[in-house]
Structures are given as structure tokens and as C-alpha cells.
PDB file of N, CA and C in Angstrom:
ATOM      1  N   UNK A   5      11.538 -18.057 -62.774  1.00 51.00           N
ATOM      2  CA  UNK A   5      11.921 -17.933 -61.375  1.00 51.00           C
ATOM      3  C   UNK A   5      13.220 -18.689 -61.141  1.00 51.00           C
ATOM      4  N   UNK A   6      14.151 -18.051 -60.506  1.00 62.00           N
ATOM      5  CA  UNK A   6      15.410 -18.701 -60.185  1.00 62.00           C
ATOM      6  C   UNK A   6      15.289 -19.468 -58.884  1.00 62.00           C
ATOM      7  N   UNK A   7      15.892 -20.636 -58.863  1.00 67.00           N
ATOM      8  CA  UNK A   7      15.959 -21.421 -57.632  1.00 67.00           C
ATOM      9  C   UNK A   7      17.218 -21.029 -56.889  1.00 67.00           C
ATOM     10  N   UNK A   8      17.115 -20.916 -55.603  1.00 72.00           N
ATOM     11  CA  UNK A   8      18.274 -20.606 -54.777  1.00 72.00           C
ATOM     12  C   UNK A   8      18.446 -21.706 -53.745  1.00 72.00           C
ATOM     13  N   UNK A   9      19.660 -22.137 -53.586  1.00 73.00           N
ATOM     14  CA  UNK A   9      20.006 -23.138 -52.590  1.00 73.00           C
ATOM     15  C   UNK A   9      20.979 -22.474 -51.622  1.00 73.00           C
ATOM     16  N   UNK A  10      20.598 -22.422 -50.367  1.00 75.00           N
ATOM     17  CA  UNK A  10      21.435 -21.785 -49.353  1.00 75.00           C
ATOM     18  C   UNK A  10      21.947 -22.845 -48.391  1.00 75.00           C
ATOM     19  N   UNK A  11      23.167 -22.636 -47.922  1.00 74.00           N
ATOM     20  CA  UNK A  11      23.794 -23.564 -46.979  1.00 74.00           C
ATOM     21  C   UNK A  11      24.136 -22.795 -45.717  1.00 74.00           C
ATOM     22  N   UNK A  12      23.852 -23.410 -44.589  1.00 75.00           N
ATOM     23  CA  UNK A  12      24.141 -22.789 -43.310  1.00 75.00           C
ATOM     24  C   UNK A  12      25.648 -22.704 -43.139  1.00 75.00           C
ATOM     25  N   UNK A  13      26.165 -21.494 -43.179  1.00 71.00           N
ATOM     26  CA  UNK A  13      27.609 -21.283 -43.073  1.00 71.00           C
ATOM     27  C   UNK A  13      28.006 -20.895 -41.664  1.00 71.00           C
ATOM     28  N   UNK A  14      29.196 -20.385 -41.532  1.00 73.00           N
ATOM     29  CA  UNK A  14      29.695 -19.948 -40.242  1.00 73.00           C
ATOM     30  C   UNK A  14      29.147 -18.564 -39.914  1.00 73.00           C
ATOM     31  N   UNK A  15      29.209 -18.202 -38.673  1.00 75.00           N
ATOM     32  CA  UNK A  15      28.776 -16.876 -38.214  1.00 75.00           C
ATOM     33  C   UNK A  15      27.301 -16.618 -38.480  1.00 75.00           C
ATOM     34  N   UNK A  16      26.483 -17.662 -38.459  1.00 76.00           N
ATOM     35  CA  UNK A  16      25.029 -17.534 -38.627  1.00 76.00           C
ATOM     36  C   UNK A  16      24.647 -16.854 -39.939  1.00 76.00           C
ATOM     37  N   UNK A  17      25.377 -17.146 -40.996  1.00 80.00           N
ATOM     38  CA  UNK A  17      25.073 -16.626 -42.321  1.00 80.00           C
ATOM     39  C   UNK A  17      24.867 -17.782 -43.273  1.00 80.00           C
ATOM     40  N   UNK A  18      23.925 -17.614 -44.181  1.00 80.00           N
ATOM     41  CA  UNK A  18      23.686 -18.625 -45.193  1.00 80.00           C
ATOM     42  C   UNK A  18      24.500 -18.300 -46.439  1.00 80.00           C
ATOM     43  N   UNK A  19      25.151 -19.313 -46.999  1.00 80.00           N
ATOM     44  CA  UNK A  19      25.968 -19.150 -48.191  1.00 80.00           C
ATOM     45  C   UNK A  19      25.205 -19.663 -49.403  1.00 80.00           C
ATOM     46  N   UNK A  20      25.274 -18.919 -50.503  1.00 78.00           N
ATOM     47  CA  UNK A  20      24.596 -19.317 -51.725  1.00 78.00           C
ATOM     48  C   UNK A  20      25.326 -20.489 -52.363  1.00 78.00           C
ATOM     49  N   UNK A  21      24.635 -21.600 -52.498  1.00 75.00           N
ATOM     50  CA  UNK A  21      25.195 -22.801 -53.113  1.00 75.00           C
ATOM     51  C   UNK A  21      24.437 -23.174 -54.390  1.00 75.00           C
ATOM     52  N   UNK A  22      23.748 -22.201 -54.992  1.00 73.00           N
ATOM     53  CA  UNK A  22      22.903 -22.458 -56.156  1.00 73.00           C
ATOM     54  C   UNK A  22      23.672 -23.036 -57.341  1.00 73.00           C
ATOM     55  N   UNK A  23      24.947 -22.744 -57.439  1.00 74.00           N
ATOM     56  CA  UNK A  23      25.737 -23.224 -58.585  1.00 74.00           C
ATOM     57  C   UNK A  23      25.766 -24.749 -58.668  1.00 74.00           C
ATOM     58  N   UNK A  24      25.622 -25.450 -57.550  1.00 69.00           N
ATOM     59  CA  UNK A  24      25.656 -26.914 -57.595  1.00 69.00           C
ATOM     60  C   UNK A  24      24.441 -27.478 -58.325  1.00 69.00           C
ATOM     61  N   UNK A  25      23.377 -26.684 -58.460  1.00 67.00           N
ATOM     62  CA  UNK A  25      22.197 -27.144 -59.185  1.00 67.00           C
ATOM     63  C   UNK A  25      22.363 -27.030 -60.694  1.00 67.00           C
ATOM     64  N   UNK A  26      23.401 -26.333 -61.150  1.00 68.00           N
ATOM     65  CA  UNK A  26      23.640 -26.185 -62.585  1.00 68.00           C
ATOM     66  C   UNK A  26      22.471 -25.506 -63.279  1.00 68.00           C
ATOM     67  N   UNK A  27      22.042 -26.035 -64.407  1.00 65.00           N
ATOM     68  CA  UNK A  27      20.953 -25.444 -65.178  1.00 65.00           C
ATOM     69  C   UNK A  27      19.643 -25.425 -64.420  1.00 65.00           C
ATOM     70  N   UNK A  28      19.483 -26.309 -63.461  1.00 60.00           N
ATOM     71  CA  UNK A  28      18.233 -26.351 -62.714  1.00 60.00           C
ATOM     72  C   UNK A  28      18.028 -25.090 -61.890  1.00 60.00           C
ATOM     73  N   UNK A  29      19.096 -24.367 -61.574  1.00 61.00           N
ATOM     74  CA  UNK A  29      18.959 -23.127 -60.797  1.00 61.00           C
ATOM     75  C   UNK A  29      18.257 -22.038 -61.604  1.00 61.00           C
ATOM     76  N   UNK A  30      18.165 -22.219 -62.918  1.00 65.00           N
ATOM     77  CA  UNK A  30      17.559 -21.196 -63.762  1.00 65.00           C
ATOM     78  C   UNK A  30      16.042 -21.167 -63.648  1.00 65.00           C
ATOM     79  N   UNK A  31      15.443 -22.171 -63.062  1.00 65.00           N
ATOM     80  CA  UNK A  31      14.001 -22.165 -62.867  1.00 65.00           C
ATOM     81  C   UNK A  31      13.372 -23.486 -63.162  1.00 65.00           C
ATOM     82  N   UNK A  32      12.070 -23.460 -63.275  1.00 72.00           N
ATOM     83  CA  UNK A  32      11.324 -24.669 -63.527  1.00 72.00           C
ATOM     84  C   UNK A  32      10.421 -24.997 -62.369  1.00 72.00           C
ATOM     85  N   UNK A  33       9.926 -26.202 -62.352  1.00 76.00           N
ATOM     86  CA  UNK A  33       9.036 -26.672 -61.307  1.00 76.00           C
ATOM     87  C   UNK A  33       9.748 -27.792 -60.561  1.00 76.00           C
ATOM     88  N   UNK A  34      10.182 -27.504 -59.362  1.00 75.00           N
ATOM     89  CA  UNK A  34      10.899 -28.475 -58.540  1.00 75.00           C
ATOM     90  C   UNK A  34       9.940 -29.104 -57.557  1.00 75.00           C
ATOM     91  N   UNK A  35       9.953 -30.420 -57.503  1.00 76.00           N
ATOM     92  CA  UNK A  35       9.067 -31.124 -56.569  1.00 76.00           C
ATOM     93  C   UNK A  35       9.622 -31.105 -55.158  1.00 76.00           C
ATOM     94  N   UNK A  36      10.938 -31.110 -55.020  1.00 77.00           N
ATOM     95  CA  UNK A  36      11.495 -31.073 -53.675  1.00 77.00           C
ATOM     96  C   UNK A  36      12.967 -31.383 -53.647  1.00 77.00           C
ATOM     97  N   UNK A  37      13.541 -31.161 -52.485  1.00 77.00           N
ATOM     98  CA  UNK A  37      14.936 -31.468 -52.218  1.00 77.00           C
ATOM     99  C   UNK A  37      14.985 -32.378 -51.004  1.00 77.00           C
ATOM    100  N   UNK A  38      15.941 -33.260 -50.998  1.00 83.00           N
ATOM    101  CA  UNK A  38      16.122 -34.170 -49.873  1.00 83.00           C
ATOM    102  C   UNK A  38      17.604 -34.313 -49.607  1.00 83.00           C
ATOM    103  N   UNK A  39      17.983 -34.384 -48.353  1.00 84.00           N
ATOM    104  CA  UNK A  39      19.373 -34.624 -48.004  1.00 84.00           C
ATOM    105  C   UNK A  39      19.502 -35.969 -47.307  1.00 84.00           C
ATOM    106  N   UNK A  40      20.569 -36.662 -47.630  1.00 86.00           N
ATOM    107  CA  UNK A  40      20.858 -37.970 -47.026  1.00 86.00           C
ATOM    108  C   UNK A  40      22.319 -38.293 -47.310  1.00 86.00           C
ATOM    109  N   UNK A  41      22.900 -39.179 -46.546  1.00 88.00           N
ATOM    110  CA  UNK A  41      24.277 -39.610 -46.774  1.00 88.00           C
ATOM    111  C   UNK A  41      24.244 -40.852 -47.661  1.00 88.00           C
ATOM    112  N   UNK A  42      24.048 -40.643 -48.955  1.00 85.00           N
ATOM    113  CA  UNK A  42      23.872 -41.747 -49.898  1.00 85.00           C
ATOM    114  C   UNK A  42      25.118 -42.601 -50.060  1.00 85.00           C
ATOM    115  N   UNK A  43      26.270 -41.958 -50.105  1.00 87.00           N
ATOM    116  CA  UNK A  43      27.503 -42.710 -50.314  1.00 87.00           C
ATOM    117  C   UNK A  43      28.195 -43.088 -49.001  1.00 87.00           C
ATOM    118  N   UNK A  44      27.526 -42.836 -47.885  1.00 88.00           N
ATOM    119  CA  UNK A  44      27.980 -43.235 -46.541  1.00 88.00           C
ATOM    120  C   UNK A  44      29.415 -42.799 -46.245  1.00 88.00           C
ATOM    121  N   UNK A  45      29.708 -41.521 -46.610  1.00 88.00           N
ATOM    122  CA  UNK A  45      31.025 -40.983 -46.313  1.00 88.00           C
ATOM    123  C   UNK A  45      31.016 -39.982 -45.171  1.00 88.00           C
ATOM    124  N   UNK A  46      29.868 -39.832 -44.529  1.00 87.00           N
ATOM    125  CA  UNK A  46      29.754 -38.909 -43.400  1.00 87.00           C
ATOM    126  C   UNK A  46      29.293 -37.519 -43.779  1.00 87.00           C
ATOM    127  N   UNK A  47      29.235 -37.188 -45.081  1.00 83.00           N
ATOM    128  CA  UNK A  47      28.760 -35.900 -45.565  1.00 83.00           C
ATOM    129  C   UNK A  47      27.358 -36.061 -46.146  1.00 83.00           C
ATOM    130  N   UNK A  48      26.546 -35.030 -45.962  1.00 82.00           N
ATOM    131  CA  UNK A  48      25.205 -35.086 -46.528  1.00 82.00           C
ATOM    132  C   UNK A  48      25.242 -34.834 -48.029  1.00 82.00           C
ATOM    133  N   UNK A  49      24.446 -35.581 -48.761  1.00 83.00           N
ATOM    134  CA  UNK A  49      24.312 -35.444 -50.205  1.00 83.00           C
ATOM    135  C   UNK A  49      22.924 -34.889 -50.503  1.00 83.00           C
ATOM    136  N   UNK A  50      22.746 -34.321 -51.669  1.00 78.00           N
ATOM    137  CA  UNK A  50      21.500 -33.644 -52.019  1.00 78.00           C
ATOM    138  C   UNK A  50      20.843 -34.328 -53.203  1.00 78.00           C
ATOM    139  N   UNK A  51      19.535 -34.543 -53.111  1.00 78.00           N
ATOM    140  CA  UNK A  51      18.735 -35.054 -54.214  1.00 78.00           C
ATOM    141  C   UNK A  51      17.746 -33.953 -54.582  1.00 78.00           C
ATOM    142  N   UNK A  52      17.713 -33.541 -55.836  1.00 75.00           N
ATOM    143  CA  UNK A  52      16.795 -32.519 -56.315  1.00 75.00           C
ATOM    144  C   UNK A  52      15.893 -33.140 -57.363  1.00 75.00           C
ATOM    145  N   UNK A  53      14.585 -33.050 -57.157  1.00 77.00           N
ATOM    146  CA  UNK A  53      13.613 -33.630 -58.084  1.00 77.00           C
ATOM    147  C   UNK A  53      12.917 -32.515 -58.853  1.00 77.00           C
ATOM    148  N   UNK A  54      13.154 -32.447 -60.149  1.00 75.00           N
ATOM    149  CA  UNK A  54      12.507 -31.461 -61.015  1.00 75.00           C
ATOM    150  C   UNK A  54      11.404 -32.148 -61.805  1.00 75.00           C
ATOM    151  N   UNK A  55      10.266 -31.464 -61.911  1.00 75.00           N
ATOM    152  CA  UNK A  55       9.153 -31.982 -62.689  1.00 75.00           C
ATOM    153  C   UNK A  55       9.220 -31.480 -64.122  1.00 75.00           C
ATOM    154  N   UNK A  56       9.563 -30.210 -64.294  1.00 80.00           N
ATOM    155  CA  UNK A  56       9.624 -29.626 -65.631  1.00 80.00           C
ATOM    156  C   UNK A  56      10.487 -28.364 -65.590  1.00 80.00           C
ATOM    157  N   UNK A  57      10.943 -27.935 -66.768  1.00 77.00           N
ATOM    158  CA  UNK A  57      11.827 -26.777 -66.844  1.00 77.00           C
ATOM    159  C   UNK A  57      11.080 -25.445 -66.847  1.00 77.00           C
ATOM    160  N   UNK A  58       9.773 -25.488 -66.994  1.00 79.00           N
ATOM    161  CA  UNK A  58       8.990 -24.251 -66.995  1.00 79.00           C
ATOM    162  C   UNK A  58       7.560 -24.565 -66.531  1.00 79.00           C
ATOM    163  N   UNK A  59       6.849 -23.517 -66.155  1.00 78.00           N
ATOM    164  CA  UNK A  59       5.444 -23.678 -65.769  1.00 78.00           C
ATOM    165  C   UNK A  59       4.627 -24.213 -66.950  1.00 78.00           C
ATOM    166  N   UNK A  60       4.900 -23.703 -68.137  1.00 83.00           N
ATOM    167  CA  UNK A  60       4.162 -24.137 -69.331  1.00 83.00           C
ATOM    168  C   UNK A  60       4.360 -25.635 -69.573  1.00 83.00           C
ATOM    169  N   UNK A  61       5.624 -26.101 -69.437  1.00 82.00           N
ATOM    170  CA  UNK A  61       5.894 -27.522 -69.635  1.00 82.00           C
ATOM    171  C   UNK A  61       5.221 -28.353 -68.545  1.00 82.00           C
ATOM    172  N   UNK A  62       5.213 -27.861 -67.326  1.00 82.00           N
ATOM    173  CA  UNK A  62       4.550 -28.586 -66.228  1.00 82.00           C
ATOM    174  C   UNK A  62       3.058 -28.739 -66.508  1.00 82.00           C
ATOM    175  N   UNK A  63       2.422 -27.707 -67.030  1.00 84.00           N
ATOM    176  CA  UNK A  63       0.988 -27.777 -67.357  1.00 84.00           C
ATOM    177  C   UNK A  63       0.758 -28.788 -68.472  1.00 84.00           C
ATOM    178  N   UNK A  64       1.629 -28.789 -69.500  1.00 86.00           N
ATOM    179  CA  UNK A  64       1.491 -29.788 -70.581  1.00 86.00           C
ATOM    180  C   UNK A  64       1.607 -31.209 -70.010  1.00 86.00           C
ATOM    181  N   UNK A  65       2.592 -31.432 -69.147  1.00 83.00           N
ATOM    182  CA  UNK A  65       2.784 -32.756 -68.570  1.00 83.00           C
ATOM    183  C   UNK A  65       1.603 -33.121 -67.671  1.00 83.00           C
ATOM    184  N   UNK A  66       1.106 -32.169 -66.903  1.00 81.00           N
ATOM    185  CA  UNK A  66      -0.054 -32.433 -66.036  1.00 81.00           C
ATOM    186  C   UNK A  66      -1.266 -32.849 -66.850  1.00 81.00           C
ATOM    187  N   UNK A  67      -1.382 -32.284 -68.057  1.00 88.00           N
ATOM    188  CA  UNK A  67      -2.489 -32.614 -68.944  1.00 88.00           C
ATOM    189  C   UNK A  67      -2.213 -33.864 -69.791  1.00 88.00           C
ATOM    190  N   UNK A  68      -1.114 -34.555 -69.538  1.00 88.00           N
ATOM    191  CA  UNK A  68      -0.842 -35.816 -70.197  1.00 88.00           C
ATOM    192  C   UNK A  68       0.089 -35.764 -71.389  1.00 88.00           C
ATOM    193  N   UNK A  69       0.604 -34.592 -71.750  1.00 87.00           N
ATOM    194  CA  UNK A  69       1.512 -34.468 -72.894  1.00 87.00           C
ATOM    195  C   UNK A  69       2.954 -34.574 -72.400  1.00 87.00           C
ATOM    196  N   UNK A  70       3.528 -35.772 -72.524  1.00 83.00           N
ATOM    197  CA  UNK A  70       4.910 -36.002 -72.092  1.00 83.00           C
ATOM    198  C   UNK A  70       5.874 -36.042 -73.278  1.00 83.00           C
ATOM    199  N   UNK A  71       5.453 -35.531 -74.438  1.00 85.00           N
ATOM    200  CA  UNK A  71       6.290 -35.614 -75.636  1.00 85.00           C
ATOM    201  C   UNK A  71       7.586 -34.819 -75.499  1.00 85.00           C
ATOM    202  N   UNK A  72       7.587 -33.796 -74.663  1.00 83.00           N
ATOM    203  CA  UNK A  72       8.798 -33.002 -74.444  1.00 83.00           C
ATOM    204  C   UNK A  72       9.160 -32.975 -72.964  1.00 83.00           C
ATOM    205  N   UNK A  73       8.874 -34.035 -72.251  1.00 81.00           N
ATOM    206  CA  UNK A  73       9.151 -34.081 -70.814  1.00 81.00           C
ATOM    207  C   UNK A  73      10.633 -33.866 -70.552  1.00 81.00           C
ATOM    208  N   UNK A  74      10.935 -33.024 -69.574  1.00 79.00           N
ATOM    209  CA  UNK A  74      12.328 -32.691 -69.312  1.00 79.00           C
ATOM    210  C   UNK A  74      12.668 -32.647 -67.823  1.00 79.00           C
ATOM    211  N   UNK A  75      11.865 -33.265 -67.002  1.00 74.00           N
ATOM    212  CA  UNK A  75      12.166 -33.327 -65.578  1.00 74.00           C
ATOM    213  C   UNK A  75      13.179 -34.408 -65.282  1.00 74.00           C
ATOM    214  N   UNK A  76      13.443 -34.631 -64.031  1.00 73.00           N
ATOM    215  CA  UNK A  76      14.365 -35.684 -63.663  1.00 73.00           C
ATOM    216  C   UNK A  76      14.863 -35.535 -62.245  1.00 73.00           C
ATOM    217  N   UNK A  77      15.729 -36.433 -61.875  1.00 68.00           N
ATOM    218  CA  UNK A  77      16.308 -36.429 -60.546  1.00 68.00           C
ATOM    219  C   UNK A  77      17.797 -36.190 -60.662  1.00 68.00           C
ATOM    220  N   UNK A  78      18.290 -35.255 -59.883  1.00 68.00           N
ATOM    221  CA  UNK A  78      19.728 -34.978 -59.867  1.00 68.00           C
ATOM    222  C   UNK A  78      20.249 -35.327 -58.485  1.00 68.00           C
ATOM    223  N   UNK A  79      21.326 -36.095 -58.454  1.00 68.00           N
ATOM    224  CA  UNK A  79      21.967 -36.470 -57.185  1.00 68.00           C
ATOM    225  C   UNK A  79      23.302 -35.742 -57.123  1.00 68.00           C
ATOM    226  N   UNK A  80      23.480 -34.964 -56.070  1.00 65.00           N
ATOM    227  CA  UNK A  80      24.703 -34.196 -55.870  1.00 65.00           C
ATOM    228  C   UNK A  80      25.399 -34.718 -54.634  1.00 65.00           C
ATOM    229  N   UNK A  81      26.531 -35.369 -54.812  1.00 67.00           N
ATOM    230  CA  UNK A  81      27.266 -35.948 -53.707  1.00 67.00           C
ATOM    231  C   UNK A  81      28.205 -34.919 -53.099  1.00 67.00           C
ATOM    232  N   UNK A  82      28.302 -34.941 -51.771  1.00 68.00           N
ATOM    233  CA  UNK A  82      29.231 -34.091 -51.031  1.00 68.00           C
ATOM    234  C   UNK A  82      29.043 -32.602 -51.304  1.00 68.00           C
ATOM    235  N   UNK A  83      27.808 -32.138 -51.241  1.00 54.00           N
ATOM    236  CA  UNK A  83      27.565 -30.702 -51.470  1.00 54.00           C
ATOM    237  C   UNK A  83      27.598 -29.944 -50.183  1.00 54.00           C
TER     238      UNK A  83
END
């Protein structure tokens, strides 16, 4: 499953911003996204929390097998 990130653009249209997620846009199990002004520059920044790169890997990790764990947190400033 591909992840899509949309940004509220002008003229009441959402713009596809999925490219900022890099490889994470290709799929996996994402726990959530959060926006905040982390660097206090007046622009919102994005935090994306991935649990695993695939459903199969997520099930392995849920069952306690972290030998190939590949999740993580990505911080995207000024997106």
C-alpha cells in the first residue's frame, strides 16, 4: 500500500506531497503523523512514525522478533 501525503493548497485543492516521505511513501505500517514547529521558524514541520516496512515485518515485530526491525521516526523540517 502506498502512503499519500496531501497538503492543503490554493483554490481548495490538495497537493500531493508524498515525495517528502521518500522510501516511506512506498508502504509499510505507519503509526502516525504529527505536525509541530520544531525549529521555531514559523513553519510547520512533520514527524512520521513508521513501525515496519511491511505488514509481514509488523507481525514479526508484534510477536517479539525484532531481528530485522526497520521502523523509525522521520523528522521533515519546513514541509
